Structures are given as C-alpha cells and as structure tokens.
Amino acid sequence: KLFLPAKYTQLKEWITRDVPPADKVIVFSTFKGALDIAEGLLTQLEIPSRRFDGDDPEKQQQYVSLL
C-alpha cells in the first residue's frame, strides 16, 4: 500500500468524491518526485493518466497536439 502525505490524501479524496468519472484533471508540480507520488496514487485508484515532465518533449508535444 502506498503511503500518502496529507496533500495526496486530500487529492485522492477530491478525485474520488468530487470529480465526475468522465472529467479530466491536471495535476501540476515542479518536482518529479511529487509527480511520481501522484502517478502512483492514480495507478492505485485505477485512473488512467498521462505524465508530462519534460523528459521526452518531442513525444509529449505530439501527444498534446492530438488533444
């Protein structure tokens, strides 16, 4: 089981309680470690996600252009 700091526990509660399943959410962070935790949380909740962290800008730019 994933240990979650308070802000991620709050994120989990908000996503599962207040966000309709068809809606999309953007989670921002300037720290890749924070994105790792958010990604783990979404995986645990079985919520599909796409991560953009600057590691592969060309691939990410192509994906964004499809949206």
PDB file of N, CA and C in Angstrom:
ATOM      1  N   LYS A   1       0.848  -1.187   0.000  1.00  0.00           N
ATOM      2  CA  LYS A   1       0.000   0.000   0.000  1.00  0.00           C
ATOM      3  C   LYS A   1       0.887   1.242   0.000  1.00  0.00           C
ATOM      4  N   LEU A   2       0.444   2.237  -0.721  1.00  0.00           N
ATOM      5  CA  LEU A   2       1.198   3.465  -0.890  1.00  0.00           C
ATOM      6  C   LEU A   2       0.952   4.415   0.283  1.00  0.00           C
ATOM      7  N   PHE A   3       2.032   4.874   0.952  1.00  0.00           N
ATOM      8  CA  PHE A   3       1.900   5.901   1.991  1.00  0.00           C
ATOM      9  C   PHE A   3       1.740   7.248   1.309  1.00  0.00           C
ATOM     10  N   LEU A   4       0.727   8.004   1.730  1.00  0.00           N
ATOM     11  CA  LEU A   4       0.466   9.291   1.097  1.00  0.00           C
ATOM     12  C   LEU A   4       0.597  10.440   2.093  1.00  0.00           C
ATOM     13  N   PRO A   5       1.437  11.426   1.786  1.00  0.00           N
ATOM     14  CA  PRO A   5       1.436  12.654   2.582  1.00  0.00           C
ATOM     15  C   PRO A   5       0.057  13.311   2.500  1.00  0.00           C
ATOM     16  N   ALA A   6      -0.228  14.207   3.421  1.00  0.00           N
ATOM     17  CA  ALA A   6      -1.560  14.811   3.553  1.00  0.00           C
ATOM     18  C   ALA A   6      -2.087  15.420   2.252  1.00  0.00           C
ATOM     19  N   LYS A   7      -1.237  16.103   1.492  1.00  0.00           N
ATOM     20  CA  LYS A   7      -1.741  16.743   0.272  1.00  0.00           C
ATOM     21  C   LYS A   7      -2.214  15.718  -0.758  1.00  0.00           C
ATOM     22  N   TYR A   8      -1.584  14.531  -0.762  1.00  0.00           N
ATOM     23  CA  TYR A   8      -2.010  13.496  -1.705  1.00  0.00           C
ATOM     24  C   TYR A   8      -3.250  12.763  -1.198  1.00  0.00           C
ATOM     25  N   THR A   9      -3.374  12.660   0.113  1.00  0.00           N
ATOM     26  CA  THR A   9      -4.598  12.102   0.680  1.00  0.00           C
ATOM     27  C   THR A   9      -5.769  12.998   0.303  1.00  0.00           C
ATOM     28  N   GLN A  10      -5.560  14.311   0.389  1.00  0.00           N
ATOM     29  CA  GLN A  10      -6.590  15.277   0.005  1.00  0.00           C
ATOM     30  C   GLN A  10      -6.903  15.178  -1.484  1.00  0.00           C
ATOM     31  N   LEU A  11      -5.879  15.029  -2.310  1.00  0.00           N
ATOM     32  CA  LEU A  11      -6.071  14.861  -3.755  1.00  0.00           C
ATOM     33  C   LEU A  11      -6.893  13.609  -4.035  1.00  0.00           C
ATOM     34  N   LYS A  12      -6.557  12.521  -3.350  1.00  0.00           N
ATOM     35  CA  LYS A  12      -7.296  11.261  -3.517  1.00  0.00           C
ATOM     36  C   LYS A  12      -8.761  11.442  -3.153  1.00  0.00           C
ATOM     37  N   GLU A  13      -9.028  12.079  -2.026  1.00  0.00           N
ATOM     38  CA  GLU A  13     -10.416  12.303  -1.602  1.00  0.00           C
ATOM     39  C   GLU A  13     -11.157  13.170  -2.613  1.00  0.00           C
ATOM     40  N   TRP A  14     -10.512  14.222  -3.092  1.00  0.00           N
ATOM     41  CA  TRP A  14     -11.156  15.135  -4.036  1.00  0.00           C
ATOM     42  C   TRP A  14     -11.472  14.416  -5.351  1.00  0.00           C
ATOM     43  N   ILE A  15     -10.499  13.673  -5.876  1.00  0.00           N
ATOM     44  CA  ILE A  15     -10.714  12.983  -7.152  1.00  0.00           C
ATOM     45  C   ILE A  15     -11.828  11.946  -7.038  1.00  0.00           C
ATOM     46  N   THR A  16     -11.807  11.162  -5.969  1.00  0.00           N
ATOM     47  CA  THR A  16     -12.785  10.078  -5.846  1.00  0.00           C
ATOM     48  C   THR A  16     -14.162  10.570  -5.431  1.00  0.00           C
ATOM     49  N   ARG A  17     -14.234  11.712  -4.765  1.00  0.00           N
ATOM     50  CA  ARG A  17     -15.511  12.209  -4.261  1.00  0.00           C
ATOM     51  C   ARG A  17     -16.159  13.249  -5.185  1.00  0.00           C
ATOM     52  N   ASP A  18     -15.363  14.148  -5.735  1.00  0.00           N
ATOM     53  CA  ASP A  18     -15.930  15.325  -6.403  1.00  0.00           C
ATOM     54  C   ASP A  18     -15.743  15.391  -7.912  1.00  0.00           C
ATOM     55  N   VAL A  19     -14.888  14.584  -8.469  1.00  0.00           N
ATOM     56  CA  VAL A  19     -14.615  14.668  -9.908  1.00  0.00           C
ATOM     57  C   VAL A  19     -15.416  13.592 -10.634  1.00  0.00           C
ATOM     58  N   PRO A  20     -16.336  14.000 -11.525  1.00  0.00           N
ATOM     59  CA  PRO A  20     -17.080  13.004 -12.302  1.00  0.00           C
ATOM     60  C   PRO A  20     -16.120  12.146 -13.128  1.00  0.00           C
ATOM     61  N   PRO A  21     -16.429  10.863 -13.294  1.00  0.00           N
ATOM     62  CA  PRO A  21     -15.521   9.940 -13.991  1.00  0.00           C
ATOM     63  C   PRO A  21     -15.103  10.383 -15.393  1.00  0.00           C
ATOM     64  N   ALA A  22     -15.956  11.086 -16.116  1.00  0.00           N
ATOM     65  CA  ALA A  22     -15.623  11.492 -17.487  1.00  0.00           C
ATOM     66  C   ALA A  22     -14.766  12.760 -17.535  1.00  0.00           C
ATOM     67  N   ASP A  23     -14.622  13.451 -16.417  1.00  0.00           N
ATOM     68  CA  ASP A  23     -13.839  14.690 -16.391  1.00  0.00           C
ATOM     69  C   ASP A  23     -12.347  14.406 -16.394  1.00  0.00           C
ATOM     70  N   LYS A  24     -11.588  15.393 -16.845  1.00  0.00           N
ATOM     71  CA  LYS A  24     -10.129  15.308 -16.829  1.00  0.00           C
ATOM     72  C   LYS A  24      -9.595  16.290 -15.798  1.00  0.00           C
ATOM     73  N   VAL A  25      -8.478  15.934 -15.182  1.00  0.00           N
ATOM     74  CA  VAL A  25      -7.856  16.747 -14.143  1.00  0.00           C
ATOM     75  C   VAL A  25      -6.386  16.918 -14.492  1.00  0.00           C
ATOM     76  N   ILE A  26      -5.866  18.105 -14.264  1.00  0.00           N
ATOM     77  CA  ILE A  26      -4.443  18.351 -14.447  1.00  0.00           C
ATOM     78  C   ILE A  26      -3.830  18.575 -13.071  1.00  0.00           C
ATOM     79  N   VAL A  27      -2.772  17.812 -12.776  1.00  0.00           N
ATOM     80  CA  VAL A  27      -2.047  17.953 -11.520  1.00  0.00           C
ATOM     81  C   VAL A  27      -0.672  18.501 -11.861  1.00  0.00           C
ATOM     82  N   PHE A  28      -0.342  19.672 -11.311  1.00  0.00           N
ATOM     83  CA  PHE A  28       0.931  20.327 -11.594  1.00  0.00           C
ATOM     84  C   PHE A  28       1.888  20.157 -10.425  1.00  0.00           C
ATOM     85  N   SER A  29       3.161  20.030 -10.753  1.00  0.00           N
ATOM     86  CA  SER A  29       4.221  20.071  -9.750  1.00  0.00           C
ATOM     87  C   SER A  29       5.521  20.412 -10.448  1.00  0.00           C
ATOM     88  N   THR A  30       6.383  21.116  -9.744  1.00  0.00           N
ATOM     89  CA  THR A  30       7.707  21.408 -10.290  1.00  0.00           C
ATOM     90  C   THR A  30       8.719  20.337  -9.876  1.00  0.00           C
ATOM     91  N   PHE A  31       8.270  19.358  -9.101  1.00  0.00           N
ATOM     92  CA  PHE A  31       9.143  18.293  -8.614  1.00  0.00           C
ATOM     93  C   PHE A  31       8.728  16.947  -9.197  1.00  0.00           C
ATOM     94  N   LYS A  32       9.668  16.263  -9.817  1.00  0.00           N
ATOM     95  CA  LYS A  32       9.355  14.958 -10.399  1.00  0.00           C
ATOM     96  C   LYS A  32       8.967  13.941  -9.333  1.00  0.00           C
ATOM     97  N   GLY A  33       9.520  14.059  -8.140  1.00  0.00           N
ATOM     98  CA  GLY A  33       9.162  13.160  -7.052  1.00  0.00           C
ATOM     99  C   GLY A  33       7.685  13.278  -6.698  1.00  0.00           C
ATOM    100  N   ALA A  34       7.165  14.495  -6.737  1.00  0.00           N
ATOM    101  CA  ALA A  34       5.741  14.710  -6.464  1.00  0.00           C
ATOM    102  C   ALA A  34       4.894  14.080  -7.565  1.00  0.00           C
ATOM    103  N   LEU A  35       5.376  14.173  -8.798  1.00  0.00           N
ATOM    104  CA  LEU A  35       4.651  13.531  -9.900  1.00  0.00           C
ATOM    105  C   LEU A  35       4.693  12.018  -9.771  1.00  0.00           C
ATOM    106  N   ASP A  36       5.803  11.484  -9.254  1.00  0.00           N
ATOM    107  CA  ASP A  36       5.899  10.040  -9.019  1.00  0.00           C
ATOM    108  C   ASP A  36       4.815   9.592  -8.040  1.00  0.00           C
ATOM    109  N   ILE A  37       4.634  10.357  -6.978  1.00  0.00           N
ATOM    110  CA  ILE A  37       3.625  10.011  -5.969  1.00  0.00           C
ATOM    111  C   ILE A  37       2.222  10.131  -6.560  1.00  0.00           C
ATOM    112  N   ALA A  38       1.949  11.220  -7.277  1.00  0.00           N
ATOM    113  CA  ALA A  38       0.629  11.404  -7.889  1.00  0.00           C
ATOM    114  C   ALA A  38       0.338  10.300  -8.894  1.00  0.00           C
ATOM    115  N   GLU A  39       1.340   9.928  -9.668  1.00  0.00           N
ATOM    116  CA  GLU A  39       1.180   8.855 -10.647  1.00  0.00           C
ATOM    117  C   GLU A  39       0.887   7.521  -9.953  1.00  0.00           C
ATOM    118  N   GLY A  40       1.586   7.259  -8.851  1.00  0.00           N
ATOM    119  CA  GLY A  40       1.339   6.045  -8.080  1.00  0.00           C
ATOM    120  C   GLY A  40      -0.063   6.017  -7.502  1.00  0.00           C
ATOM    121  N   LEU A  41      -0.519   7.168  -7.035  1.00  0.00           N
ATOM    122  CA  LEU A  41      -1.876   7.281  -6.500  1.00  0.00           C
ATOM    123  C   LEU A  41      -2.905   6.974  -7.578  1.00  0.00           C
ATOM    124  N   LEU A  42      -2.753   7.575  -8.735  1.00  0.00           N
ATOM    125  CA  LEU A  42      -3.703   7.348  -9.827  1.00  0.00           C
ATOM    126  C   LEU A  42      -3.688   5.892 -10.277  1.00  0.00           C
ATOM    127  N   THR A  43      -2.521   5.288 -10.307  1.00  0.00           N
ATOM    128  CA  THR A  43      -2.421   3.873 -10.658  1.00  0.00           C
ATOM    129  C   THR A  43      -3.159   3.023  -9.634  1.00  0.00           C
ATOM    130  N   GLN A  44      -2.946   3.333  -8.353  1.00  0.00           N
ATOM    131  CA  GLN A  44      -3.618   2.595  -7.278  1.00  0.00           C
ATOM    132  C   GLN A  44      -5.136   2.721  -7.398  1.00  0.00           C
ATOM    133  N   LEU A  45      -5.611   3.888  -7.815  1.00  0.00           N
ATOM    134  CA  LEU A  45      -7.054   4.130  -7.959  1.00  0.00           C
ATOM    135  C   LEU A  45      -7.584   3.617  -9.298  1.00  0.00           C
ATOM    136  N   GLU A  46      -6.699   3.055 -10.118  1.00  0.00           N
ATOM    137  CA  GLU A  46      -7.049   2.569 -11.456  1.00  0.00           C
ATOM    138  C   GLU A  46      -7.637   3.673 -12.334  1.00  0.00           C
ATOM    139  N   ILE A  47      -7.031   4.860 -12.216  1.00  0.00           N
ATOM    140  CA  ILE A  47      -7.422   6.017 -13.020  1.00  0.00           C
ATOM    141  C   ILE A  47      -6.352   6.203 -14.094  1.00  0.00           C
ATOM    142  N   PRO A  48      -6.744   6.135 -15.380  1.00  0.00           N
ATOM    143  CA  PRO A  48      -5.746   6.323 -16.436  1.00  0.00           C
ATOM    144  C   PRO A  48      -5.140   7.724 -16.363  1.00  0.00           C
ATOM    145  N   SER A  49      -3.859   7.818 -16.667  1.00  0.00           N
ATOM    146  CA  SER A  49      -3.195   9.117 -16.607  1.00  0.00           C
ATOM    147  C   SER A  49      -2.122   9.207 -17.677  1.00  0.00           C
ATOM    148  N   ARG A  50      -1.706  10.408 -17.945  1.00  0.00           N
ATOM    149  CA  ARG A  50      -0.604  10.676 -18.878  1.00  0.00           C
ATOM    150  C   ARG A  50       0.307  11.675 -18.211  1.00  0.00           C
ATOM    151  N   ARG A  51       1.571  11.359 -18.131  1.00  0.00           N
ATOM    152  CA  ARG A  51       2.532  12.209 -17.425  1.00  0.00           C
ATOM    153  C   ARG A  51       3.348  13.038 -18.409  1.00  0.00           C
ATOM    154  N   PHE A  52       3.469  14.320 -18.098  1.00  0.00           N
ATOM    155  CA  PHE A  52       4.305  15.238 -18.862  1.00  0.00           C
ATOM    156  C   PHE A  52       5.307  15.844 -17.891  1.00  0.00           C
ATOM    157  N   ASP A  53       6.579  15.472 -18.046  1.00  0.00           N
ATOM    158  CA  ASP A  53       7.574  16.005 -17.114  1.00  0.00           C
ATOM    159  C   ASP A  53       8.818  16.558 -17.807  1.00  0.00           C
ATOM    160  N   GLY A  54       8.775  16.683 -19.112  1.00  0.00           N
ATOM    161  CA  GLY A  54       9.887  17.273 -19.843  1.00  0.00           C
ATOM    162  C   GLY A  54      10.968  16.288 -20.244  1.00  0.00           C
ATOM    163  N   ASP A  55      10.868  15.016 -19.846  1.00  0.00           N
ATOM    164  CA  ASP A  55      11.894  14.046 -20.202  1.00  0.00           C
ATOM    165  C   ASP A  55      11.894  13.690 -21.686  1.00  0.00           C
ATOM    166  N   ASP A  56      10.742  13.758 -22.320  1.00  0.00           N
ATOM    167  CA  ASP A  56      10.642  13.433 -23.744  1.00  0.00           C
ATOM    168  C   ASP A  56       9.766  14.486 -24.427  1.00  0.00           C
ATOM    169  N   PRO A  57      10.283  15.716 -24.566  1.00  0.00           N
ATOM    170  CA  PRO A  57       9.463  16.821 -25.062  1.00  0.00           C
ATOM    171  C   PRO A  57       8.870  16.596 -26.449  1.00  0.00           C
ATOM    172  N   GLU A  58       9.597  15.935 -27.353  1.00  0.00           N
ATOM    173  CA  GLU A  58       9.064  15.718 -28.704  1.00  0.00           C
ATOM    174  C   GLU A  58       7.833  14.810 -28.653  1.00  0.00           C
ATOM    175  N   LYS A  59       7.933  13.713 -27.944  1.00  0.00           N
ATOM    176  CA  LYS A  59       6.813  12.776 -27.816  1.00  0.00           C
ATOM    177  C   LYS A  59       5.619  13.449 -27.130  1.00  0.00           C
ATOM    178  N   GLN A  60       5.897  14.223 -26.087  1.00  0.00           N
ATOM    179  CA  GLN A  60       4.826  14.897 -25.357  1.00  0.00           C
ATOM    180  C   GLN A  60       4.166  15.968 -26.216  1.00  0.00           C
ATOM    181  N   GLN A  61       4.926  16.678 -27.010  1.00  0.00           N
ATOM    182  CA  GLN A  61       4.369  17.692 -27.893  1.00  0.00           C
ATOM    183  C   GLN A  61       3.452  17.051 -28.924  1.00  0.00           C
ATOM    184  N   GLN A  62       3.838  15.901 -29.453  1.00  0.00           N
ATOM    185  CA  GLN A  62       2.988  15.184 -30.414  1.00  0.00           C
ATOM    186  C   GLN A  62       1.681  14.753 -29.753  1.00  0.00           C
ATOM    187  N   TYR A  63       1.749  14.281 -28.517  1.00  0.00           N
ATOM    188  CA  TYR A  63       0.551  13.839 -27.791  1.00  0.00           C
ATOM    189  C   TYR A  63      -0.386  15.022 -27.550  1.00  0.00           C
ATOM    190  N   VAL A  64       0.165  16.147 -27.100  1.00  0.00           N
ATOM    191  CA  VAL A  64      -0.658  17.325 -26.811  1.00  0.00           C
ATOM    192  C   VAL A  64      -1.345  17.819 -28.084  1.00  0.00           C
ATOM    193  N   SER A  65      -0.681  17.761 -29.219  1.00  0.00           N
ATOM    194  CA  SER A  65      -1.274  18.243 -30.458  1.00  0.00           C
ATOM    195  C   SER A  65      -2.476  17.401 -30.867  1.00  0.00           C
ATOM    196  N   LEU A  66      -2.572  16.164 -30.350  1.00  0.00           N
ATOM    197  CA  LEU A  66      -3.710  15.317 -30.653  1.00  0.00           C
ATOM    198  C   LEU A  66      -4.944  15.645 -29.808  1.00  0.00           C
ATOM    199  N   LEU A  67      -4.738  16.345 -28.696  1.00  0.00           N
ATOM    200  CA  LEU A  67      -5.857  16.649 -27.790  1.00  0.00           C
ATOM    201  C   LEU A  67      -6.792  17.684 -28.322  1.00  0.00           C
TER     202      LEU A  67
END
